[in-house]
Amino acid sequence: MACSKPPADPLQLERGILTVSNQSAQNWTHVEIWLNRGYRVTAESIPAHTRFQVPLNSFVAGFGQRFDPGHMQVTDLRLSATLPDGQPLGLTKAFTASGLPGALGGKR
């Protein structure tokens, strides 16, 4: 009996790059990605079964400040988009807490 692999997290952070994987059969349009609730990147669409990659220093706050991954920690990551039928899509990355709460299974 083969073991199935759990689906990959659609929001992955690695080495200063965010990879968004649209593993669905639907195109996502009017995509907004928010980092730490103050920094944003947009994409017109992420087609079905594709990936979208963006460096973390491309995220910009309201007055033009860029996110600095060398000096700032990612604590919140959210994606919103529109599905072909007009329904909203929302994704939030779950982060594990560091330190003692993380060792005891806490989440941020």
PDB file of N, CA and C in Angstrom:
ATOM      1  N   MET A   1       0.831  -1.161   0.000  1.00  0.00           N
ATOM      2  CA  MET A   1       0.000   0.000   0.000  1.00  0.00           C
ATOM      3  C   MET A   1       0.887   1.241   0.000  1.00  0.00           C
ATOM      4  N   ALA A   2       0.661   2.120  -0.930  1.00  0.00           N
ATOM      5  CA  ALA A   2       1.481   3.320  -1.058  1.00  0.00           C
ATOM      6  C   ALA A   2       0.969   4.413  -0.130  1.00  0.00           C
ATOM      7  N   CYS A   3       1.899   5.180   0.394  1.00  0.00           N
ATOM      8  CA  CYS A   3       1.537   6.319   1.238  1.00  0.00           C
ATOM      9  C   CYS A   3       1.402   7.547   0.349  1.00  0.00           C
ATOM     10  N   SER A   4       0.367   8.310   0.586  1.00  0.00           N
ATOM     11  CA  SER A   4       0.204   9.524  -0.207  1.00  0.00           C
ATOM     12  C   SER A   4       0.913  10.679   0.488  1.00  0.00           C
ATOM     13  N   LYS A   5       1.409  11.567  -0.315  1.00  0.00           N
ATOM     14  CA  LYS A   5       2.113  12.736   0.179  1.00  0.00           C
ATOM     15  C   LYS A   5       1.095  13.829   0.459  1.00  0.00           C
ATOM     16  N   PRO A   6       1.189  14.511   1.610  1.00  0.00           N
ATOM     17  CA  PRO A   6       0.247  15.603   1.846  1.00  0.00           C
ATOM     18  C   PRO A   6       0.482  16.717   0.836  1.00  0.00           C
ATOM     19  N   PRO A   7      -0.559  17.472   0.485  1.00  0.00           N
ATOM     20  CA  PRO A   7      -0.373  18.546  -0.484  1.00  0.00           C
ATOM     21  C   PRO A   7       0.609  19.586   0.044  1.00  0.00           C
ATOM     22  N   ALA A   8       1.408  20.125  -0.852  1.00  0.00           N
ATOM     23  CA  ALA A   8       2.389  21.139  -0.470  1.00  0.00           C
ATOM     24  C   ALA A   8       1.676  22.430  -0.093  1.00  0.00           C
ATOM     25  N   ASP A   9       2.267  23.160   0.836  1.00  0.00           N
ATOM     26  CA  ASP A   9       1.730  24.463   1.230  1.00  0.00           C
ATOM     27  C   ASP A   9       1.771  25.381   0.016  1.00  0.00           C
ATOM     28  N   PRO A  10       0.668  26.030  -0.353  1.00  0.00           N
ATOM     29  CA  PRO A  10       0.674  26.899  -1.529  1.00  0.00           C
ATOM     30  C   PRO A  10       1.507  28.167  -1.345  1.00  0.00           C
ATOM     31  N   LEU A  11       1.841  28.529  -0.098  1.00  0.00           N
ATOM     32  CA  LEU A  11       2.674  29.701   0.184  1.00  0.00           C
ATOM     33  C   LEU A  11       3.962  29.214   0.838  1.00  0.00           C
ATOM     34  N   GLN A  12       5.062  29.268   0.082  1.00  0.00           N
ATOM     35  CA  GLN A  12       6.334  28.773   0.602  1.00  0.00           C
ATOM     36  C   GLN A  12       7.388  29.874   0.580  1.00  0.00           C
ATOM     37  N   LEU A  13       8.083  30.014   1.703  1.00  0.00           N
ATOM     38  CA  LEU A  13       9.182  30.980   1.834  1.00  0.00           C
ATOM     39  C   LEU A  13      10.490  30.214   1.878  1.00  0.00           C
ATOM     40  N   GLU A  14      11.441  30.639   1.028  1.00  0.00           N
ATOM     41  CA  GLU A  14      12.750  30.003   1.043  1.00  0.00           C
ATOM     42  C   GLU A  14      13.783  30.960   0.471  1.00  0.00           C
ATOM     43  N   ARG A  15      14.801  31.248   1.277  1.00  0.00           N
ATOM     44  CA  ARG A  15      15.941  32.068   0.843  1.00  0.00           C
ATOM     45  C   ARG A  15      15.523  33.409   0.260  1.00  0.00           C
ATOM     46  N   GLY A  16      14.611  34.077   0.934  1.00  0.00           N
ATOM     47  CA  GLY A  16      14.220  35.415   0.507  1.00  0.00           C
ATOM     48  C   GLY A  16      13.281  35.460  -0.677  1.00  0.00           C
ATOM     49  N   ILE A  17      12.692  34.328  -1.032  1.00  0.00           N
ATOM     50  CA  ILE A  17      11.762  34.277  -2.165  1.00  0.00           C
ATOM     51  C   ILE A  17      10.466  33.610  -1.716  1.00  0.00           C
ATOM     52  N   LEU A  18       9.350  34.214  -2.098  1.00  0.00           N
ATOM     53  CA  LEU A  18       8.041  33.612  -1.873  1.00  0.00           C
ATOM     54  C   LEU A  18       7.623  32.897  -3.142  1.00  0.00           C
ATOM     55  N   THR A  19       7.210  31.641  -3.009  1.00  0.00           N
ATOM     56  CA  THR A  19       6.655  30.882  -4.127  1.00  0.00           C
ATOM     57  C   THR A  19       5.202  30.586  -3.812  1.00  0.00           C
ATOM     58  N   VAL A  20       4.322  31.017  -4.707  1.00  0.00           N
ATOM     59  CA  VAL A  20       2.893  30.734  -4.600  1.00  0.00           C
ATOM     60  C   VAL A  20       2.568  29.671  -5.634  1.00  0.00           C
ATOM     61  N   SER A  21       2.022  28.548  -5.178  1.00  0.00           N
ATOM     62  CA  SER A  21       1.670  27.451  -6.084  1.00  0.00           C
ATOM     63  C   SER A  21       0.155  27.360  -6.196  1.00  0.00           C
ATOM     64  N   ASN A  22      -0.349  27.610  -7.389  1.00  0.00           N
ATOM     65  CA  ASN A  22      -1.771  27.421  -7.643  1.00  0.00           C
ATOM     66  C   ASN A  22      -1.935  25.978  -8.113  1.00  0.00           C
ATOM     67  N   GLN A  23      -2.253  25.096  -7.187  1.00  0.00           N
ATOM     68  CA  GLN A  23      -2.381  23.677  -7.474  1.00  0.00           C
ATOM     69  C   GLN A  23      -3.783  23.316  -7.935  1.00  0.00           C
ATOM     70  N   SER A  24      -4.640  24.304  -8.051  1.00  0.00           N
ATOM     71  CA  SER A  24      -6.036  24.050  -8.422  1.00  0.00           C
ATOM     72  C   SER A  24      -6.207  24.051  -9.940  1.00  0.00           C
ATOM     73  N   ALA A  25      -7.411  23.727 -10.378  1.00  0.00           N
ATOM     74  CA  ALA A  25      -7.744  23.738 -11.799  1.00  0.00           C
ATOM     75  C   ALA A  25      -8.342  25.077 -12.223  1.00  0.00           C
ATOM     76  N   GLN A  26      -8.326  26.062 -11.310  1.00  0.00           N
ATOM     77  CA  GLN A  26      -8.915  27.364 -11.598  1.00  0.00           C
ATOM     78  C   GLN A  26      -7.849  28.455 -11.613  1.00  0.00           C
ATOM     79  N   ASN A  27      -8.008  29.419 -12.521  1.00  0.00           N
ATOM     80  CA  ASN A  27      -7.131  30.575 -12.545  1.00  0.00           C
ATOM     81  C   ASN A  27      -7.487  31.504 -11.388  1.00  0.00           C
ATOM     82  N   TRP A  28      -6.466  32.125 -10.797  1.00  0.00           N
ATOM     83  CA  TRP A  28      -6.676  33.126  -9.758  1.00  0.00           C
ATOM     84  C   TRP A  28      -6.389  34.484 -10.391  1.00  0.00           C
ATOM     85  N   THR A  29      -7.292  35.442 -10.230  1.00  0.00           N
ATOM     86  CA  THR A  29      -7.084  36.778 -10.783  1.00  0.00           C
ATOM     87  C   THR A  29      -7.124  37.820  -9.670  1.00  0.00           C
ATOM     88  N   HIS A  30      -6.655  39.019 -10.018  1.00  0.00           N
ATOM     89  CA  HIS A  30      -6.636  40.145  -9.070  1.00  0.00           C
ATOM     90  C   HIS A  30      -5.990  39.715  -7.749  1.00  0.00           C
ATOM     91  N   VAL A  31      -4.792  39.178  -7.850  1.00  0.00           N
ATOM     92  CA  VAL A  31      -4.093  38.596  -6.705  1.00  0.00           C
ATOM     93  C   VAL A  31      -3.388  39.696  -5.910  1.00  0.00           C
ATOM     94  N   GLU A  32      -3.596  39.689  -4.603  1.00  0.00           N
ATOM     95  CA  GLU A  32      -2.877  40.559  -3.667  1.00  0.00           C
ATOM     96  C   GLU A  32      -2.230  39.670  -2.622  1.00  0.00           C
ATOM     97  N   ILE A  33      -0.958  39.913  -2.364  1.00  0.00           N
ATOM     98  CA  ILE A  33      -0.243  39.158  -1.339  1.00  0.00           C
ATOM     99  C   ILE A  33       0.270  40.169  -0.323  1.00  0.00           C
ATOM    100  N   TRP A  34      -0.082  39.941   0.937  1.00  0.00           N
ATOM    101  CA  TRP A  34       0.297  40.840   2.030  1.00  0.00           C
ATOM    102  C   TRP A  34       1.303  40.154   2.936  1.00  0.00           C
ATOM    103  N   LEU A  35       2.365  40.875   3.236  1.00  0.00           N
ATOM    104  CA  LEU A  35       3.431  40.397   4.106  1.00  0.00           C
ATOM    105  C   LEU A  35       3.435  41.269   5.352  1.00  0.00           C
ATOM    106  N   ASN A  36       3.311  40.659   6.516  1.00  0.00           N
ATOM    107  CA  ASN A  36       3.284  41.374   7.797  1.00  0.00           C
ATOM    108  C   ASN A  36       2.233  42.482   7.822  1.00  0.00           C
ATOM    109  N   ARG A  37       1.164  42.302   7.097  1.00  0.00           N
ATOM    110  CA  ARG A  37       0.002  43.194   7.056  1.00  0.00           C
ATOM    111  C   ARG A  37       0.282  44.607   6.563  1.00  0.00           C
ATOM    112  N   GLY A  38       1.508  44.914   6.191  1.00  0.00           N
ATOM    113  CA  GLY A  38       1.817  46.266   5.755  1.00  0.00           C
ATOM    114  C   GLY A  38       2.524  46.347   4.414  1.00  0.00           C
ATOM    115  N   TYR A  39       3.042  45.239   3.924  1.00  0.00           N
ATOM    116  CA  TYR A  39       3.790  45.200   2.671  1.00  0.00           C
ATOM    117  C   TYR A  39       3.003  44.362   1.663  1.00  0.00           C
ATOM    118  N   ARG A  40       2.931  44.840   0.421  1.00  0.00           N
ATOM    119  CA  ARG A  40       2.051  44.195  -0.549  1.00  0.00           C
ATOM    120  C   ARG A  40       2.728  44.028  -1.903  1.00  0.00           C
ATOM    121  N   VAL A  41       2.342  42.965  -2.591  1.00  0.00           N
ATOM    122  CA  VAL A  41       2.690  42.706  -3.986  1.00  0.00           C
ATOM    123  C   VAL A  41       1.387  42.286  -4.663  1.00  0.00           C
ATOM    124  N   THR A  42       1.223  42.683  -5.919  1.00  0.00           N
ATOM    125  CA  THR A  42       0.034  42.263  -6.667  1.00  0.00           C
ATOM    126  C   THR A  42       0.452  41.531  -7.935  1.00  0.00           C
ATOM    127  N   ALA A  43      -0.465  40.716  -8.428  1.00  0.00           N
ATOM    128  CA  ALA A  43      -0.288  40.038  -9.708  1.00  0.00           C
ATOM    129  C   ALA A  43      -1.664  40.011 -10.367  1.00  0.00           C
ATOM    130  N   GLU A  44      -1.705  40.267 -11.645  1.00  0.00           N
ATOM    131  CA  GLU A  44      -2.985  40.248 -12.349  1.00  0.00           C
ATOM    132  C   GLU A  44      -3.609  38.861 -12.291  1.00  0.00           C
ATOM    133  N   SER A  45      -2.761  37.813 -12.437  1.00  0.00           N
ATOM    134  CA  SER A  45      -3.302  36.450 -12.349  1.00  0.00           C
ATOM    135  C   SER A  45      -2.197  35.456 -12.024  1.00  0.00           C
ATOM    136  N   ILE A  46      -2.635  34.330 -11.483  1.00  0.00           N
ATOM    137  CA  ILE A  46      -1.787  33.147 -11.326  1.00  0.00           C
ATOM    138  C   ILE A  46      -2.595  32.015 -11.943  1.00  0.00           C
ATOM    139  N   PRO A  47      -2.231  31.602 -13.167  1.00  0.00           N
ATOM    140  CA  PRO A  47      -3.003  30.562 -13.860  1.00  0.00           C
ATOM    141  C   PRO A  47      -2.997  29.225 -13.111  1.00  0.00           C
ATOM    142  N   ALA A  48      -3.985  28.403 -13.412  1.00  0.00           N
ATOM    143  CA  ALA A  48      -4.101  27.077 -12.806  1.00  0.00           C
ATOM    144  C   ALA A  48      -2.835  26.263 -13.056  1.00  0.00           C
ATOM    145  N   HIS A  49      -2.443  25.500 -12.043  1.00  0.00           N
ATOM    146  CA  HIS A  49      -1.296  24.574 -12.117  1.00  0.00           C
ATOM    147  C   HIS A  49       0.024  25.284 -12.431  1.00  0.00           C
ATOM    148  N   THR A  50       0.178  26.537 -11.977  1.00  0.00           N
ATOM    149  CA  THR A  50       1.434  27.248 -12.176  1.00  0.00           C
ATOM    150  C   THR A  50       1.936  27.795 -10.842  1.00  0.00           C
ATOM    151  N   ARG A  51       3.156  28.328 -10.886  1.00  0.00           N
ATOM    152  CA  ARG A  51       3.755  28.960  -9.709  1.00  0.00           C
ATOM    153  C   ARG A  51       4.064  30.410 -10.025  1.00  0.00           C
ATOM    154  N   PHE A  52       4.024  31.217  -8.996  1.00  0.00           N
ATOM    155  CA  PHE A  52       4.386  32.632  -9.070  1.00  0.00           C
ATOM    156  C   PHE A  52       5.461  32.848  -8.016  1.00  0.00           C
ATOM    157  N   GLN A  53       6.605  33.392  -8.426  1.00  0.00           N
ATOM    158  CA  GLN A  53       7.689  33.641  -7.484  1.00  0.00           C
ATOM    159  C   GLN A  53       7.990  35.127  -7.431  1.00  0.00           C
ATOM    160  N   VAL A  54       8.292  35.608  -6.212  1.00  0.00           N
ATOM    161  CA  VAL A  54       8.611  37.018  -6.020  1.00  0.00           C
ATOM    162  C   VAL A  54       9.611  37.142  -4.863  1.00  0.00           C
ATOM    163  N   PRO A  55      10.670  37.940  -5.057  1.00  0.00           N
ATOM    164  CA  PRO A  55      11.604  38.182  -3.950  1.00  0.00           C
ATOM    165  C   PRO A  55      10.914  38.988  -2.851  1.00  0.00           C
ATOM    166  N   LEU A  56      11.255  38.704  -1.594  1.00  0.00           N
ATOM    167  CA  LEU A  56      10.621  39.405  -0.479  1.00  0.00           C
ATOM    168  C   LEU A  56      10.895  40.903  -0.503  1.00  0.00           C
ATOM    169  N   ASN A  57      12.036  41.320  -1.069  1.00  0.00           N
ATOM    170  CA  ASN A  57      12.324  42.755  -1.108  1.00  0.00           C
ATOM    171  C   ASN A  57      11.515  43.484  -2.178  1.00  0.00           C
ATOM    172  N   SER A  58      10.631  42.771  -2.882  1.00  0.00           N
ATOM    173  CA  SER A  58       9.712  43.405  -3.832  1.00  0.00           C
ATOM    174  C   SER A  58       8.428  43.872  -3.155  1.00  0.00           C
ATOM    175  N   PHE A  59       8.190  43.430  -1.924  1.00  0.00           N
ATOM    176  CA  PHE A  59       7.000  43.866  -1.188  1.00  0.00           C
ATOM    177  C   PHE A  59       7.192  45.313  -0.735  1.00  0.00           C
ATOM    178  N   VAL A  60       6.172  46.127  -0.962  1.00  0.00           N
ATOM    179  CA  VAL A  60       6.269  47.565  -0.698  1.00  0.00           C
ATOM    180  C   VAL A  60       5.145  48.006   0.226  1.00  0.00           C
ATOM    181  N   ALA A  61       5.477  48.892   1.173  1.00  0.00           N
ATOM    182  CA  ALA A  61       4.479  49.477   2.077  1.00  0.00           C
ATOM    183  C   ALA A  61       3.883  50.725   1.425  1.00  0.00           C
ATOM    184  N   GLY A  62       2.919  51.323   2.102  1.00  0.00           N
ATOM    185  CA  GLY A  62       2.163  52.451   1.568  1.00  0.00           C
ATOM    186  C   GLY A  62       2.983  53.645   1.129  1.00  0.00           C
ATOM    187  N   PHE A  63       4.066  53.958   1.817  1.00  0.00           N
ATOM    188  CA  PHE A  63       4.883  55.111   1.458  1.00  0.00           C
ATOM    189  C   PHE A  63       6.141  54.724   0.701  1.00  0.00           C
ATOM    190  N   GLY A  64       6.138  53.535   0.098  1.00  0.00           N
ATOM    191  CA  GLY A  64       7.246  53.126  -0.754  1.00  0.00           C
ATOM    192  C   GLY A  64       8.372  52.384  -0.066  1.00  0.00           C
ATOM    193  N   GLN A  65       8.246  52.115   1.240  1.00  0.00           N
ATOM    194  CA  GLN A  65       9.303  51.372   1.931  1.00  0.00           C
ATOM    195  C   GLN A  65       9.251  49.916   1.494  1.00  0.00           C
ATOM    196  N   ARG A  66      10.428  49.369   1.225  1.00  0.00           N
ATOM    197  CA  ARG A  66      10.515  47.968   0.825  1.00  0.00           C
ATOM    198  C   ARG A  66      10.781  47.090   2.054  1.00  0.00           C
ATOM    199  N   PHE A  67      10.250  45.886   1.996  1.00  0.00           N
ATOM    200  CA  PHE A  67      10.511  44.910   3.042  1.00  0.00           C
ATOM    201  C   PHE A  67      11.977  44.509   2.951  1.00  0.00           C
ATOM    202  N   ASP A  68      12.679  44.481   4.076  1.00  0.00           N
ATOM    203  CA  ASP A  68      14.093  44.121   4.117  1.00  0.00           C
ATOM    204  C   ASP A  68      14.247  42.768   4.815  1.00  0.00           C
ATOM    205  N   PRO A  69      14.335  41.668   4.038  1.00  0.00           N
ATOM    206  CA  PRO A  69      14.395  40.349   4.667  1.00  0.00           C
ATOM    207  C   PRO A  69      15.661  40.126   5.494  1.00  0.00           C
ATOM    208  N   GLY A  70      16.690  40.948   5.298  1.00  0.00           N
ATOM    209  CA  GLY A  70      17.906  40.821   6.094  1.00  0.00           C
ATOM    210  C   GLY A  70      17.756  41.371   7.494  1.00  0.00           C
ATOM    211  N   HIS A  71      16.763  42.250   7.697  1.00  0.00           N
ATOM    212  CA  HIS A  71      16.575  42.878   8.995  1.00  0.00           C
ATOM    213  C   HIS A  71      15.173  42.732   9.563  1.00  0.00           C
ATOM    214  N   MET A  72      14.284  42.094   8.809  1.00  0.00           N
ATOM    215  CA  MET A  72      12.905  41.944   9.260  1.00  0.00           C
ATOM    216  C   MET A  72      12.493  40.477   9.176  1.00  0.00           C
ATOM    217  N   GLN A  73      11.660  40.066  10.111  1.00  0.00           N
ATOM    218  CA  GLN A  73      11.166  38.694  10.138  1.00  0.00           C
ATOM    219  C   GLN A  73       9.756  38.661   9.555  1.00  0.00           C
ATOM    220  N   VAL A  74       9.450  37.621   8.804  1.00  0.00           N
ATOM    221  CA  VAL A  74       8.105  37.428   8.278  1.00  0.00           C
ATOM    222  C   VAL A  74       7.264  36.790   9.383  1.00  0.00           C
ATOM    223  N   THR A  75       6.202  37.480   9.781  1.00  0.00           N
ATOM    224  CA  THR A  75       5.338  36.971  10.840  1.00  0.00           C
ATOM    225  C   THR A  75       3.908  36.733  10.362  1.00  0.00           C
ATOM    226  N   ASP A  76       3.564  37.250   9.186  1.00  0.00           N
ATOM    227  CA  ASP A  76       2.206  37.097   8.675  1.00  0.00           C
ATOM    228  C   ASP A  76       2.261  37.121   7.154  1.00  0.00           C
ATOM    229  N   LEU A  77       1.570  36.202   6.512  1.00  0.00           N
ATOM    230  CA  LEU A  77       1.552  36.122   5.055  1.00  0.00           C
ATOM    231  C   LEU A  77       0.168  35.691   4.611  1.00  0.00           C
ATOM    232  N   ARG A  78      -0.463  36.540   3.772  1.00  0.00           N
ATOM    233  CA  ARG A  78      -1.834  36.284   3.319  1.00  0.00           C
ATOM    234  C   ARG A  78      -1.959  36.560   1.831  1.00  0.00           C
ATOM    235  N   LEU A  79      -2.795  35.772   1.169  1.00  0.00           N
ATOM    236  CA  LEU A  79      -3.072  35.958  -0.244  1.00  0.00           C
ATOM    237  C   LEU A  79      -4.582  36.074  -0.414  1.00  0.00           C
ATOM    238  N   SER A  80      -4.996  37.032  -1.245  1.00  0.00           N
ATOM    239  CA  SER A  80      -6.405  37.107  -1.637  1.00  0.00           C
ATOM    240  C   SER A  80      -6.451  37.183  -3.156  1.00  0.00           C
ATOM    241  N   ALA A  81      -7.478  36.565  -3.729  1.00  0.00           N
ATOM    242  CA  ALA A  81      -7.638  36.531  -5.182  1.00  0.00           C
ATOM    243  C   ALA A  81      -9.107  36.298  -5.497  1.00  0.00           C
ATOM    244  N   THR A  82      -9.424  36.346  -6.786  1.00  0.00           N
ATOM    245  CA  THR A  82     -10.775  36.088  -7.253  1.00  0.00           C
ATOM    246  C   THR A  82     -10.761  34.852  -8.138  1.00  0.00           C
ATOM    247  N   LEU A  83     -11.718  33.955  -7.901  1.00  0.00           N
ATOM    248  CA  LEU A  83     -11.863  32.754  -8.715  1.00  0.00           C
ATOM    249  C   LEU A  83     -12.697  33.073  -9.952  1.00  0.00           C
ATOM    250  N   PRO A  84     -12.681  32.202 -10.969  1.00  0.00           N
ATOM    251  CA  PRO A  84     -13.414  32.478 -12.217  1.00  0.00           C
ATOM    252  C   PRO A  84     -14.914  32.742 -12.030  1.00  0.00           C
ATOM    253  N   ASP A  85     -15.522  32.146 -10.992  1.00  0.00           N
ATOM    254  CA  ASP A  85     -16.957  32.367 -10.767  1.00  0.00           C
ATOM    255  C   ASP A  85     -17.230  33.622  -9.940  1.00  0.00           C
ATOM    256  N   GLY A  86     -16.161  34.397  -9.651  1.00  0.00           N
ATOM    257  CA  GLY A  86     -16.321  35.639  -8.896  1.00  0.00           C
ATOM    258  C   GLY A  86     -16.180  35.481  -7.397  1.00  0.00           C
ATOM    259  N   GLN A  87     -16.061  34.250  -6.924  1.00  0.00           N
ATOM    260  CA  GLN A  87     -15.913  34.001  -5.487  1.00  0.00           C
ATOM    261  C   GLN A  87     -14.511  34.404  -5.022  1.00  0.00           C
ATOM    262  N   PRO A  88     -14.409  34.911  -3.793  1.00  0.00           N
ATOM    263  CA  PRO A  88     -13.089  35.269  -3.263  1.00  0.00           C
ATOM    264  C   PRO A  88     -12.317  34.037  -2.801  1.00  0.00           C
ATOM    265  N   LEU A  89     -11.005  34.129  -2.904  1.00  0.00           N
ATOM    266  CA  LEU A  89     -10.104  33.099  -2.405  1.00  0.00           C
ATOM    267  C   LEU A  89      -9.208  33.765  -1.376  1.00  0.00           C
ATOM    268  N   GLY A  90      -9.019  33.128  -0.248  1.00  0.00           N
ATOM    269  CA  GLY A  90      -8.120  33.647   0.774  1.00  0.00           C
ATOM    270  C   GLY A  90      -7.242  32.537   1.315  1.00  0.00           C
ATOM    271  N   LEU A  91      -5.938  32.781   1.356  1.00  0.00           N
ATOM    272  CA  LEU A  91      -4.985  31.828   1.912  1.00  0.00           C
ATOM    273  C   LEU A  91      -4.152  32.532   2.973  1.00  0.00           C
ATOM    274  N   THR A  92      -3.861  31.848   4.062  1.00  0.00           N
ATOM    275  CA  THR A  92      -3.014  32.376   5.122  1.00  0.00           C
ATOM    276  C   THR A  92      -1.980  31.325   5.477  1.00  0.00           C
ATOM    277  N   LYS A  93      -0.717  31.742   5.530  1.00  0.00           N
ATOM    278  CA  LYS A  93       0.348  30.808   5.903  1.00  0.00           C
ATOM    279  C   LYS A  93       0.378  30.652   7.412  1.00  0.00           C
ATOM    280  N   ALA A  94       0.425  29.409   7.866  1.00  0.00           N
ATOM    281  CA  ALA A  94       0.535  29.115   9.291  1.00  0.00           C
ATOM    282  C   ALA A  94       2.009  29.103   9.668  1.00  0.00           C
ATOM    283  N   PHE A  95       2.351  29.889  10.667  1.00  0.00           N
ATOM    284  CA  PHE A  95       3.723  29.935  11.157  1.00  0.00           C
ATOM    285  C   PHE A  95       3.785  29.266  12.517  1.00  0.00           C
ATOM    286  N   THR A  96       4.847  28.506  12.764  1.00  0.00           N
ATOM    287  CA  THR A  96       5.090  27.922  14.072  1.00  0.00           C
ATOM    288  C   THR A  96       5.875  28.927  14.892  1.00  0.00           C
ATOM    289  N   ALA A  97       5.488  29.101  16.121  1.00  0.00           N
ATOM    290  CA  ALA A  97       6.169  30.046  17.002  1.00  0.00           C
ATOM    291  C   ALA A  97       7.580  29.552  17.314  1.00  0.00           C
ATOM    292  N   SER A  98       8.471  30.485  17.566  1.00  0.00           N
ATOM    293  CA  SER A  98       9.836  30.115  17.942  1.00  0.00           C
ATOM    294  C   SER A  98       9.952  30.097  19.468  1.00  0.00           C
ATOM    295  N   GLY A  99      11.092  29.656  19.955  1.00  0.00           N
ATOM    296  CA  GLY A  99      11.331  29.636  21.396  1.00  0.00           C
ATOM    297  C   GLY A  99      10.510  28.572  22.094  1.00  0.00           C
ATOM    298  N   LEU A 100      10.168  28.827  23.358  1.00  0.00           N
ATOM    299  CA  LEU A 100       9.432  27.860  24.165  1.00  0.00           C
ATOM    300  C   LEU A 100       8.043  27.552  23.593  1.00  0.00           C
ATOM    301  N   PRO A 101       7.260  28.572  23.124  1.00  0.00           N
ATOM    302  CA  PRO A 101       5.964  28.226  22.550  1.00  0.00           C
ATOM    303  C   PRO A 101       6.104  27.283  21.348  1.00  0.00           C
ATOM    304  N   GLY A 102       7.130  27.486  20.526  1.00  0.00           N
ATOM    305  CA  GLY A 102       7.343  26.609  19.369  1.00  0.00           C
ATOM    306  C   GLY A 102       7.702  25.193  19.795  1.00  0.00           C
ATOM    307  N   ALA A 103       8.511  25.077  20.830  1.00  0.00           N
ATOM    308  CA  ALA A 103       8.911  23.757  21.325  1.00  0.00           C
ATOM    309  C   ALA A 103       7.720  23.001  21.906  1.00  0.00           C
ATOM    310  N   LEU A 104       6.743  23.750  22.399  1.00  0.00           N
ATOM    311  CA  LEU A 104       5.561  23.124  23.003  1.00  0.00           C
ATOM    312  C   LEU A 104       4.402  23.013  22.019  1.00  0.00           C
ATOM    313  N   GLY A 105       4.659  23.335  20.728  1.00  0.00           N
ATOM    314  CA  GLY A 105       3.630  23.167  19.714  1.00  0.00           C
ATOM    315  C   GLY A 105       2.742  24.372  19.507  1.00  0.00           C
ATOM    316  N   GLY A 106       3.149  25.531  19.980  1.00  0.00           N
ATOM    317  CA  GLY A 106       2.335  26.736  19.804  1.00  0.00           C
ATOM    318  C   GLY A 106       2.402  27.274  18.397  1.00  0.00           C
ATOM    319  N   LYS A 107       1.411  28.072  18.037  1.00  0.00           N
ATOM    320  CA  LYS A 107       1.383  28.724  16.730  1.00  0.00           C
ATOM    321  C   LYS A 107       1.258  30.215  16.914  1.00  0.00           C
ATOM    322  N   ARG A 108       1.727  30.957  15.915  1.00  0.00           N
ATOM    323  CA  ARG A 108       1.579  32.409  15.932  1.00  0.00           C
ATOM    324  C   ARG A 108       0.241  32.790  15.396  1.00  0.00           C
TER     325      ARG A 108
END
